[in-house]
PDB file of C-alpha atoms in Angstrom:
ATOM      1  CA  MET A  43      -1.133 -24.060  84.304  1.00 62.00           C
ATOM      2  CA  ALA A  44       0.653 -21.627  86.606  1.00 77.00           C
ATOM      3  CA  ASN A  45       2.159 -18.548  85.035  1.00 87.00           C
ATOM      4  CA  PRO A  46       5.920 -18.604  84.625  1.00 91.00           C
ATOM      5  CA  LYS A  47       7.638 -16.976  87.576  1.00 93.00           C
ATOM      6  CA  ILE A  48      10.306 -14.337  87.613  1.00 92.00           C
ATOM      7  CA  LEU A  49      12.235 -14.029  90.851  1.00 95.00           C
ATOM      8  CA  LEU A  50      13.337 -10.490  91.610  1.00 92.00           C
ATOM      9  CA  VAL A  51      15.945 -10.070  94.337  1.00 94.00           C
ATOM     10  CA  GLU A  52      15.836  -6.404  95.254  1.00 90.00           C
ATOM     11  CA  ASP A  53      16.103  -4.747  98.634  1.00 90.00           C
ATOM     12  CA  ASN A  54      15.261  -1.265  97.431  1.00 86.00           C
ATOM     13  CA  ARG A  55      11.509  -0.997  97.932  1.00 87.00           C
ATOM     14  CA  ASP A  56      11.148   1.828  95.408  1.00 85.00           C
ATOM     15  CA  ASP A  57      12.915  -0.164  92.709  1.00 82.00           C
ATOM     16  CA  ALA A  58      10.913  -3.290  93.539  1.00 84.00           C
ATOM     17  CA  ASP A  59       7.657  -1.305  93.344  1.00 85.00           C
ATOM     18  CA  LEU A  60       8.670   0.198  90.011  1.00 82.00           C
ATOM     19  CA  ILE A  61       9.369  -3.253  88.620  1.00 81.00           C
ATOM     20  CA  LEU A  62       6.109  -4.664  89.999  1.00 81.00           C
ATOM     21  CA  ARG A  63       4.134  -1.814  88.442  1.00 83.00           C
ATOM     22  CA  ALA A  64       6.008  -2.208  85.183  1.00 79.00           C
ATOM     23  CA  ASN A  65       5.335  -5.945  85.241  1.00 76.00           C
ATOM     24  CA  ASP A  66       1.611  -5.337  85.727  1.00 78.00           C
ATOM     25  CA  ALA A  67       1.657  -2.962  82.783  1.00 74.00           C
ATOM     26  CA  THR A  68       3.347  -5.413  80.399  1.00 70.00           C
ATOM     27  CA  ARG A  69       0.654  -8.094  80.916  1.00 67.00           C
ATOM     28  CA  LEU A  70       2.861 -10.881  79.728  1.00 69.00           C
ATOM     29  CA  HIS A  71       1.322 -13.267  82.210  1.00 74.00           C
ATOM     30  CA  SER A  72       4.383 -13.934  84.236  1.00 85.00           C
ATOM     31  CA  ASP A  73       4.259 -13.701  88.006  1.00 87.00           C
ATOM     32  CA  LEU A  74       6.877 -11.600  89.666  1.00 88.00           C
ATOM     33  CA  VAL A  75       8.047 -12.826  93.056  1.00 92.00           C
ATOM     34  CA  VAL A  76       9.993 -10.228  95.021  1.00 92.00           C
ATOM     35  CA  VAL A  77      12.409 -11.076  97.811  1.00 95.00           C
ATOM     36  CA  ALA A  78      14.412  -8.440  99.617  1.00 92.00           C
ATOM     37  CA  ASP A  79      17.672 -10.166 100.468  1.00 94.00           C
ATOM     38  CA  GLY A  80      20.036 -12.869  99.330  1.00 96.00           C
ATOM     39  CA  GLU A  81      19.192 -15.378 102.060  1.00 96.00           C
ATOM     40  CA  GLU A  82      15.527 -15.214 101.174  1.00 96.00           C
ATOM     41  CA  ALA A  83      16.360 -15.627  97.485  1.00 97.00           C
ATOM     42  CA  LEU A  84      18.052 -18.934  98.236  1.00 97.00           C
ATOM     43  CA  GLU A  85      15.261 -19.952 100.609  1.00 97.00           C
ATOM     44  CA  TYR A  86      12.787 -19.309  97.819  1.00 97.00           C
ATOM     45  CA  LEU A  87      14.818 -21.223  95.247  1.00 97.00           C
ATOM     46  CA  PHE A  88      15.420 -24.194  97.516  1.00 96.00           C
ATOM     47  CA  ALA A  89      12.036 -24.043  99.331  1.00 96.00           C
ATOM     48  CA  THR A  90      13.589 -23.730 102.769  1.00 96.00           C
ATOM     49  CA  GLY A  91      13.276 -21.306 105.712  1.00 97.00           C
ATOM     50  CA  ARG A  92      10.669 -18.653 105.014  1.00 95.00           C
ATOM     51  CA  HIS A  93       9.676 -20.546 101.855  1.00 96.00           C
ATOM     52  CA  ALA A  94       9.597 -24.073 103.279  1.00 96.00           C
ATOM     53  CA  GLY A  95       6.694 -26.026 101.816  1.00 94.00           C
ATOM     54  CA  ARG A  96       6.807 -24.251  98.477  1.00 94.00           C
ATOM     55  CA  ASP A  97       7.125 -26.573  95.482  1.00 93.00           C
ATOM     56  CA  ALA A  98      10.840 -26.248  94.759  1.00 90.00           C
ATOM     57  CA  ALA A  99      10.311 -27.808  91.333  1.00 91.00           C
ATOM     58  CA  ASP A 100       8.320 -24.717  90.361  1.00 92.00           C
ATOM     59  CA  ARG A 101      11.465 -22.823  89.464  1.00 95.00           C
ATOM     60  CA  PRO A 102      11.554 -19.277  88.194  1.00 96.00           C
ATOM     61  CA  VAL A 103      12.322 -18.969  84.472  1.00 96.00           C
ATOM     62  CA  VAL A 104      14.734 -16.156  85.229  1.00 96.00           C
ATOM     63  CA  VAL A 105      16.226 -14.527  88.311  1.00 97.00           C
ATOM     64  CA  ILE A 106      16.715 -10.766  88.254  1.00 94.00           C
ATOM     65  CA  LEU A 107      19.361 -10.058  90.824  1.00 95.00           C
ATOM     66  CA  ASP A 108      20.468  -6.831  92.435  1.00 92.00           C
ATOM     67  CA  LEU A 109      24.103  -6.849  93.539  1.00 90.00           C
ATOM     68  CA  ALA A 110      24.047  -4.607  96.598  1.00 88.00           C
ATOM     69  CA  LEU A 111      21.888  -6.533  99.033  1.00 90.00           C
ATOM     70  CA  PRO A 112      21.873  -6.506 102.831  1.00 88.00           C
ATOM     71  CA  GLY A 113      23.729  -9.490 104.263  1.00 89.00           C
ATOM     72  CA  MET A 114      24.553 -11.991 101.554  1.00 94.00           C
ATOM     73  CA  GLY A 115      25.382 -10.076  98.372  1.00 93.00           C
ATOM     74  CA  GLY A 116      24.097 -10.718  94.878  1.00 95.00           C
ATOM     75  CA  LEU A 117      27.316 -12.332  93.716  1.00 95.00           C
ATOM     76  CA  ASP A 118      27.127 -14.776  96.652  1.00 96.00           C
ATOM     77  CA  VAL A 119      23.577 -15.695  95.638  1.00 97.00           C
ATOM     78  CA  LEU A 120      24.767 -16.274  92.081  1.00 98.00           C
ATOM     79  CA  ARG A 121      27.682 -18.408  93.269  1.00 97.00           C
ATOM     80  CA  ALA A 122      25.385 -20.522  95.456  1.00 97.00           C
ATOM     81  CA  MET A 123      22.918 -20.984  92.574  1.00 97.00           C
ATOM     82  CA  ARG A 124      25.631 -22.081  90.173  1.00 97.00           C
ATOM     83  CA  GLN A 125      26.966 -24.670  92.642  1.00 97.00           C
ATOM     84  CA  GLU A 126      23.602 -26.357  93.057  1.00 95.00           C
ATOM     85  CA  PRO A 127      22.413 -28.730  90.290  1.00 93.00           C
ATOM     86  CA  LYS A 128      18.779 -27.667  90.662  1.00 93.00           C
ATOM     87  CA  THR A 129      19.481 -23.998  90.071  1.00 96.00           C
ATOM     88  CA  ARG A 130      22.694 -23.855  88.104  1.00 96.00           C
ATOM     89  CA  ARG A 131      20.998 -23.531  84.712  1.00 97.00           C
ATOM     90  CA  ILE A 132      18.420 -20.902  85.653  1.00 98.00           C
ATOM     91  CA  PRO A 133      19.223 -17.720  83.727  1.00 98.00           C
ATOM     92  CA  VAL A 134      20.383 -14.905  85.994  1.00 98.00           C
ATOM     93  CA  VAL A 135      20.244 -11.282  84.924  1.00 97.00           C
ATOM     94  CA  ILE A 136      22.142  -8.923  87.180  1.00 96.00           C
ATOM     95  CA  LEU A 137      20.309  -5.626  87.508  1.00 90.00           C
ATOM     96  CA  THR A 138      22.363  -2.968  89.111  1.00 81.00           C
ATOM     97  CA  GLY A 139      23.365   0.616  89.370  1.00 82.00           C
ATOM     98  CA  SER A 140      27.008  -0.426  89.480  1.00 77.00           C
ATOM     99  CA  ASP A 141      29.266   0.535  86.608  1.00 79.00           C
ATOM    100  CA  ARG A 142      32.301  -1.048  88.186  1.00 86.00           C
ATOM    101  CA  ALA A 143      34.188  -3.234  85.743  1.00 90.00           C
ATOM    102  CA  THR A 144      35.120  -5.591  88.593  1.00 92.00           C
ATOM    103  CA  ASP A 145      31.432  -6.224  89.397  1.00 90.00           C
ATOM    104  CA  ILE A 146      30.629  -6.843  85.761  1.00 92.00           C
ATOM    105  CA  MET A 147      33.564  -9.215  85.291  1.00 94.00           C
ATOM    106  CA  ALA A 148      32.819 -11.039  88.543  1.00 94.00           C
ATOM    107  CA  GLY A 149      29.172 -11.418  87.524  1.00 95.00           C
ATOM    108  CA  TYR A 150      30.083 -12.965  84.200  1.00 96.00           C
ATOM    109  CA  ASP A 151      32.790 -15.112  85.750  1.00 96.00           C
ATOM    110  CA  LEU A 152      30.323 -16.546  88.260  1.00 96.00           C
ATOM    111  CA  GLY A 153      27.946 -17.430  85.440  1.00 97.00           C
ATOM    112  CA  ALA A 154      25.537 -14.521  85.122  1.00 98.00           C
ATOM    113  CA  ASN A 155      23.760 -14.752  81.776  1.00 98.00           C
ATOM    114  CA  SER A 156      23.341 -11.036  81.364  1.00 98.00           C
ATOM    115  CA  PHE A 157      24.061  -7.739  83.050  1.00 96.00           C
ATOM    116  CA  VAL A 158      21.623  -4.839  82.828  1.00 95.00           C
ATOM    117  CA  HIS A 159      21.804  -1.313  84.197  1.00 92.00           C
ATOM    118  CA  LYS A 160      18.916  -0.030  86.274  1.00 88.00           C
ATOM    119  CA  PRO A 161      17.220   2.652  84.246  1.00 85.00           C
ATOM    120  CA  THR A 162      15.927   5.851  85.759  1.00 84.00           C
ATOM    121  CA  GLY A 163      12.245   6.723  85.735  1.00 81.00           C
ATOM    122  CA  PHE A 164       9.098   4.683  85.311  1.00 80.00           C
ATOM    123  CA  ALA A 165       8.902   4.718  81.515  1.00 85.00           C
ATOM    124  CA  ALA A 166      12.440   3.438  81.089  1.00 86.00           C
ATOM    125  CA  PHE A 167      11.919   0.908  83.862  1.00 81.00           C
ATOM    126  CA  SER A 168       8.730  -0.372  82.209  1.00 82.00           C
ATOM    127  CA  ALA A 169      10.433  -0.726  78.853  1.00 86.00           C
ATOM    128  CA  MET A 170      13.293  -2.633  80.414  1.00 87.00           C
ATOM    129  CA  VAL A 171      11.041  -4.990  82.374  1.00 84.00           C
ATOM    130  CA  ALA A 172       8.967  -5.663  79.251  1.00 87.00           C
ATOM    131  CA  GLN A 173      12.109  -6.411  77.309  1.00 92.00           C
ATOM    132  CA  LEU A 174      13.499  -8.700  80.008  1.00 93.00           C
ATOM    133  CA  GLU A 175      10.208 -10.572  80.208  1.00 91.00           C
ATOM    134  CA  ARG A 176       9.833 -10.967  76.470  1.00 92.00           C
ATOM    135  CA  TYR A 177      13.367 -12.161  76.088  1.00 96.00           C
ATOM    136  CA  TRP A 178      13.732 -14.505  79.035  1.00 96.00           C
ATOM    137  CA  VAL A 179      10.150 -15.756  79.365  1.00 93.00           C
ATOM    138  CA  LEU A 180       9.084 -16.010  75.727  1.00 92.00           C
ATOM    139  CA  THR A 181      12.176 -16.254  73.527  1.00 95.00           C
ATOM    140  CA  ASN A 182      14.911 -17.932  75.524  1.00 97.00           C
ATOM    141  CA  VAL A 183      14.665 -21.721  75.788  1.00 96.00           C
ATOM    142  CA  ARG A 184      15.054 -22.805  79.377  1.00 94.00           C
ATOM    143  CA  ALA A 185      16.844 -25.965  80.418  1.00 94.00           C
ATOM    144  CA  PRO A 186      14.611 -28.978  81.049  1.00 90.00           C
ATOM    145  CA  GLU A 187      13.925 -29.892  84.672  1.00 78.00           C
TER     146      GLU A 187
ATOM    147  CA  MET B1451      35.726   4.727  61.015  1.00 42.00           C
ATOM    148  CA  SER B1452      33.098   2.085  61.515  1.00 51.00           C
ATOM    149  CA  LYS B1453      31.935   1.787  65.095  1.00 73.00           C
ATOM    150  CA  ASN B1454      29.013  -0.462  64.376  1.00 85.00           C
ATOM    151  CA  PRO B1455      28.822  -3.347  66.810  1.00 91.00           C
ATOM    152  CA  HIS B1456      30.280  -6.544  65.539  1.00 93.00           C
ATOM    153  CA  VAL B1457      28.517  -9.920  65.513  1.00 96.00           C
ATOM    154  CA  LEU B1458      30.105 -13.274  64.714  1.00 97.00           C
ATOM    155  CA  LEU B1459      27.665 -15.666  63.070  1.00 97.00           C
ATOM    156  CA  VAL B1460      28.745 -19.305  63.153  1.00 98.00           C
ATOM    157  CA  GLU B1461      26.445 -21.013  60.702  1.00 97.00           C
ATOM    158  CA  ASP B1462      26.971 -23.549  57.915  1.00 96.00           C
ATOM    159  CA  ASN B1463      23.468 -23.481  56.453  1.00 94.00           C
ATOM    160  CA  GLU B1464      23.502 -20.995  53.578  1.00 95.00           C
ATOM    161  CA  ASP B1465      19.772 -20.333  53.765  1.00 92.00           C
ATOM    162  CA  ASP B1466      20.051 -19.410  57.433  1.00 92.00           C
ATOM    163  CA  VAL B1467      23.092 -17.232  56.742  1.00 95.00           C
ATOM    164  CA  GLU B1468      21.140 -15.351  54.082  1.00 94.00           C
ATOM    165  CA  LEU B1469      18.116 -14.964  56.340  1.00 92.00           C
ATOM    166  CA  ALA B1470      20.249 -13.618  59.177  1.00 92.00           C
ATOM    167  CA  LEU B1471      22.238 -11.230  56.976  1.00 94.00           C
ATOM    168  CA  HIS B1472      19.080  -9.914  55.397  1.00 92.00           C
ATOM    169  CA  ALA B1473      17.388  -9.422  58.768  1.00 90.00           C
ATOM    170  CA  PHE B1474      20.418  -7.643  60.247  1.00 91.00           C
ATOM    171  CA  ARG B1475      20.719  -5.423  57.180  1.00 88.00           C
ATOM    172  CA  GLY B1476      17.269  -4.043  57.809  1.00 80.00           C
ATOM    173  CA  SER B1477      17.811  -3.665  61.540  1.00 81.00           C
ATOM    174  CA  ALA B1478      18.307  -0.584  63.659  1.00 82.00           C
ATOM    175  CA  MET B1479      21.929  -1.112  64.634  1.00 83.00           C
ATOM    176  CA  SER B1480      23.196  -2.460  61.303  1.00 85.00           C
ATOM    177  CA  PRO B1481      25.923  -4.440  63.025  1.00 92.00           C
ATOM    178  CA  ASP B1482      28.936  -5.662  61.080  1.00 93.00           C
ATOM    179  CA  ILE B1483      28.438  -9.391  60.620  1.00 95.00           C
ATOM    180  CA  THR B1484      31.272 -11.838  60.139  1.00 95.00           C
ATOM    181  CA  VAL B1485      30.118 -15.260  58.960  1.00 97.00           C
ATOM    182  CA  VAL B1486      32.177 -18.366  59.588  1.00 96.00           C
ATOM    183  CA  ARG B1487      30.902 -21.713  58.425  1.00 96.00           C
ATOM    184  CA  ASP B1488      32.460 -24.269  60.708  1.00 96.00           C
ATOM    185  CA  GLY B1489      33.683 -24.678  64.277  1.00 96.00           C
ATOM    186  CA  GLU B1490      37.395 -24.592  63.418  1.00 96.00           C
ATOM    187  CA  GLU B1491      37.045 -21.298  61.670  1.00 95.00           C
ATOM    188  CA  ALA B1492      35.002 -19.896  64.556  1.00 96.00           C
ATOM    189  CA  LEU B1493      37.859 -20.707  66.935  1.00 95.00           C
ATOM    190  CA  ASP B1494      40.441 -19.386  64.443  1.00 94.00           C
ATOM    191  CA  TYR B1495      38.483 -16.176  64.261  1.00 93.00           C
ATOM    192  CA  LEU B1496      38.029 -15.753  68.015  1.00 94.00           C
ATOM    193  CA  PHE B1497      41.612 -16.694  68.879  1.00 92.00           C
ATOM    194  CA  ALA B1498      43.120 -14.955  65.816  1.00 89.00           C
ATOM    195  CA  THR B1499      44.826 -18.152  64.710  1.00 90.00           C
ATOM    196  CA  GLY B1500      44.988 -20.227  61.513  1.00 88.00           C
ATOM    197  CA  ARG B1501      42.901 -18.680  58.745  1.00 85.00           C
ATOM    198  CA  HIS B1502      42.462 -15.546  60.886  1.00 86.00           C
ATOM    199  CA  ALA B1503      46.008 -15.169  62.212  1.00 84.00           C
ATOM    200  CA  VAL B1504      46.600 -11.834  60.592  1.00 73.00           C
ATOM    201  CA  LYS B1505      45.394  -9.005  62.744  1.00 64.00           C
ATOM    202  CA  PRO B1506      47.620  -8.344  65.752  1.00 59.00           C
ATOM    203  CA  SER B1507      45.011  -6.733  67.930  1.00 60.00           C
ATOM    204  CA  ARG B1508      41.370  -7.092  67.214  1.00 69.00           C
ATOM    205  CA  GLU B1509      38.279  -6.424  69.218  1.00 79.00           C
ATOM    206  CA  LEU B1510      36.209  -9.441  70.072  1.00 90.00           C
ATOM    207  CA  PRO B1511      32.679  -9.563  68.704  1.00 95.00           C
ATOM    208  CA  ALA B1512      29.968  -8.039  70.874  1.00 95.00           C
ATOM    209  CA  LEU B1513      27.932 -11.196  70.306  1.00 97.00           C
ATOM    210  CA  VAL B1514      28.491 -14.690  68.962  1.00 98.00           C
ATOM    211  CA  LEU B1515      25.504 -16.435  67.373  1.00 98.00           C
ATOM    212  CA  LEU B1516      26.353 -20.101  67.409  1.00 98.00           C
ATOM    213  CA  ASP B1517      24.693 -22.895  65.502  1.00 97.00           C
ATOM    214  CA  LEU B1518      25.157 -26.342  67.038  1.00 96.00           C
ATOM    215  CA  GLN B1519      25.223 -28.647  64.028  1.00 94.00           C
ATOM    216  CA  LEU B1520      28.429 -27.661  62.335  1.00 95.00           C
ATOM    217  CA  PRO B1521      30.817 -29.666  60.184  1.00 93.00           C
ATOM    218  CA  GLY B1522      33.881 -30.783  62.156  1.00 92.00           C
ATOM    219  CA  ILE B1523      34.017 -29.204  65.592  1.00 96.00           C
ATOM    220  CA  GLY B1524      30.423 -28.815  66.792  1.00 96.00           C
ATOM    221  CA  GLY B1525      28.922 -25.762  68.424  1.00 97.00           C
ATOM    222  CA  LEU B1526      29.059 -27.104  71.980  1.00 98.00           C
ATOM    223  CA  GLU B1527      32.767 -27.825  71.616  1.00 98.00           C
ATOM    224  CA  VAL B1528      33.362 -24.319  70.234  1.00 98.00           C
ATOM    225  CA  LEU B1529      31.566 -22.956  73.297  1.00 98.00           C
ATOM    226  CA  ARG B1530      33.581 -25.111  75.690  1.00 98.00           C
ATOM    227  CA  ARG B1531      36.881 -23.995  74.169  1.00 98.00           C
ATOM    228  CA  LEU B1532      36.093 -20.321  74.139  1.00 96.00           C
ATOM    229  CA  ARG B1533      34.933 -20.431  77.752  1.00 97.00           C
ATOM    230  CA  GLU B1534      38.314 -21.955  78.691  1.00 97.00           C
ATOM    231  CA  ARG B1535      40.319 -19.018  77.404  1.00 95.00           C
ATOM    232  CA  PRO B1536      40.646 -15.869  79.510  1.00 94.00           C
ATOM    233  CA  GLU B1537      40.279 -13.558  76.522  1.00 92.00           C
ATOM    234  CA  THR B1538      37.050 -15.144  75.265  1.00 95.00           C
ATOM    235  CA  LYS B1539      35.457 -16.578  78.396  1.00 96.00           C
ATOM    236  CA  ARG B1540      33.044 -13.669  78.868  1.00 96.00           C
ATOM    237  CA  VAL B1541      32.032 -13.051  75.252  1.00 97.00           C
ATOM    238  CA  PRO B1542      28.231 -13.215  75.057  1.00 98.00           C
ATOM    239  CA  VAL B1543      27.199 -16.341  73.164  1.00 98.00           C
ATOM    240  CA  VAL B1544      23.674 -17.177  72.054  1.00 98.00           C
ATOM    241  CA  ILE B1545      23.028 -20.639  70.668  1.00 98.00           C
ATOM    242  CA  LEU B1546      20.726 -20.373  67.681  1.00 97.00           C
ATOM    243  CA  THR B1547      19.597 -23.782  66.564  1.00 95.00           C
ATOM    244  CA  THR B1548      16.789 -25.974  65.318  1.00 93.00           C
ATOM    245  CA  SER B1549      17.730 -28.567  67.925  1.00 91.00           C
ATOM    246  CA  ASP B1550      15.155 -29.487  70.528  1.00 89.00           C
ATOM    247  CA  ASP B1551      17.438 -32.135  71.987  1.00 95.00           C
ATOM    248  CA  GLN B1552      17.456 -31.745  75.758  1.00 96.00           C
ATOM    249  CA  ASN B1553      21.123 -32.756  75.851  1.00 96.00           C
ATOM    250  CA  ASP B1554      21.944 -29.812  73.611  1.00 97.00           C
ATOM    251  CA  ILE B1555      20.049 -27.389  75.839  1.00 97.00           C
ATOM    252  CA  ILE B1556      21.604 -28.755  79.026  1.00 97.00           C
ATOM    253  CA  GLY B1557      25.020 -28.973  77.355  1.00 97.00           C
ATOM    254  CA  GLY B1558      24.779 -25.364  76.280  1.00 97.00           C
ATOM    255  CA  TYR B1559      23.900 -24.048  79.725  1.00 97.00           C
ATOM    256  CA  ASP B1560      26.486 -26.257  81.420  1.00 97.00           C
ATOM    257  CA  ARG B1561      29.185 -24.878  79.133  1.00 97.00           C
ATOM    258  CA  GLY B1562      28.201 -21.329  79.969  1.00 97.00           C
ATOM    259  CA  VAL B1563      26.043 -20.168  77.101  1.00 98.00           C
ATOM    260  CA  ASN B1564      24.280 -16.873  77.794  1.00 98.00           C
ATOM    261  CA  SER B1565      21.073 -17.843  76.061  1.00 98.00           C
ATOM    262  CA  TYR B1566      19.575 -20.607  73.928  1.00 98.00           C
ATOM    263  CA  ILE B1567      17.205 -19.785  71.105  1.00 97.00           C
ATOM    264  CA  ARG B1568      15.324 -21.906  68.603  1.00 96.00           C
ATOM    265  CA  LYS B1569      15.515 -20.768  65.019  1.00 94.00           C
ATOM    266  CA  PRO B1570      12.105 -19.555  63.984  1.00 92.00           C
ATOM    267  CA  VAL B1571      10.653 -20.840  60.736  1.00 88.00           C
ATOM    268  CA  GLY B1572       9.861 -18.269  58.072  1.00 88.00           C
ATOM    269  CA  TYR B1573      11.349 -14.901  57.306  1.00 89.00           C
ATOM    270  CA  ALA B1574       8.994 -12.682  59.324  1.00 93.00           C
ATOM    271  CA  ASP B1575       9.575 -14.575  62.549  1.00 94.00           C
ATOM    272  CA  PHE B1576      13.294 -14.838  61.858  1.00 92.00           C
ATOM    273  CA  ALA B1577      13.549 -11.081  61.283  1.00 91.00           C
ATOM    274  CA  GLN B1578      11.592 -10.422  64.464  1.00 93.00           C
ATOM    275  CA  MET B1579      13.950 -12.655  66.418  1.00 94.00           C
ATOM    276  CA  VAL B1580      17.012 -10.917  64.969  1.00 93.00           C
ATOM    277  CA  LYS B1581      15.554  -7.573  66.013  1.00 92.00           C
ATOM    278  CA  GLN B1582      14.974  -8.834  69.522  1.00 95.00           C
ATOM    279  CA  LEU B1583      18.439 -10.380  69.785  1.00 96.00           C
ATOM    280  CA  GLU B1584      20.035  -7.206  68.531  1.00 95.00           C
ATOM    281  CA  HIS B1585      18.176  -4.972  70.935  1.00 95.00           C
ATOM    282  CA  TYR B1586      18.797  -7.217  73.904  1.00 97.00           C
ATOM    283  CA  TRP B1587      22.463  -8.105  73.394  1.00 97.00           C
ATOM    284  CA  LEU B1588      23.785  -5.023  71.612  1.00 96.00           C
ATOM    285  CA  VAL B1589      21.806  -2.317  73.412  1.00 93.00           C
ATOM    286  CA  THR B1590      20.432  -3.473  76.752  1.00 94.00           C
ATOM    287  CA  ASN B1591      23.008  -5.962  77.932  1.00 96.00           C
ATOM    288  CA  VAL B1592      26.136  -4.520  79.513  1.00 94.00           C
ATOM    289  CA  ALA B1593      29.041  -6.111  77.694  1.00 92.00           C
ATOM    290  CA  PRO B1594      31.913  -7.566  79.672  1.00 91.00           C
ATOM    291  CA  PRO B1595      34.793  -5.079  79.932  1.00 87.00           C
ATOM    292  CA  ALA B1596      37.513  -5.667  77.375  1.00 78.00           C
TER     293      ALA B1596
END
């Protein structure tokens, strides 16, 4: 059986690399798929565009979403996911450097399941990724297909 | 002054209440736990009405742990009502249940639950789950602004 997938939407290459390295280190047997902008996130989720032909039923167990993305922003991705029956119940964790109360409120209001600050440094990043994986891949019960 | 985080536990099963209280007591954050035993009282507590209509201004809990099978108003209805109200619509809610019913899982997500967790069997697993819940929702997760 395929490993559970985590979709990471992150345009900052350094942050994406940190998370990929941290994910390798946790060895929880989930596959991390990284996309660099909001359009590609939706293409991945709906198996269109650059991800046409992918099995759209193979949904990620959690989406980790940066807010500040080029083009379509993270909140727009979240809104689009929540409007679509096939993706509206996928847990979304917003991962961001933003401390702005308006971003946090908007994220929750659009149906984000959780909001997490980007830590600084590899050790803290690794710990956070391990925690996110354990919680959302192993403990949380996902909605049936 | 106590600044421990505050958790509302909505649970009618006394054994589960005891397990949860015991696990939280031995936990790192030692949150203050308020236990309510049915859906009406959960709403009274969150909206400061009825049996809880005393305190004029009260902070909302940092986390609501919500059982589904409750006497009277069920857990999904509690969730629906608190998501309707501006003051409670962003409060983190984790459903903690023995239910494997797909309609419960779907119903929970469709009503805006943050997370859905099956109650583990046995104290060790239950304590481990409490520890994980506490660390995730009281430490890592950024709470909605008041």
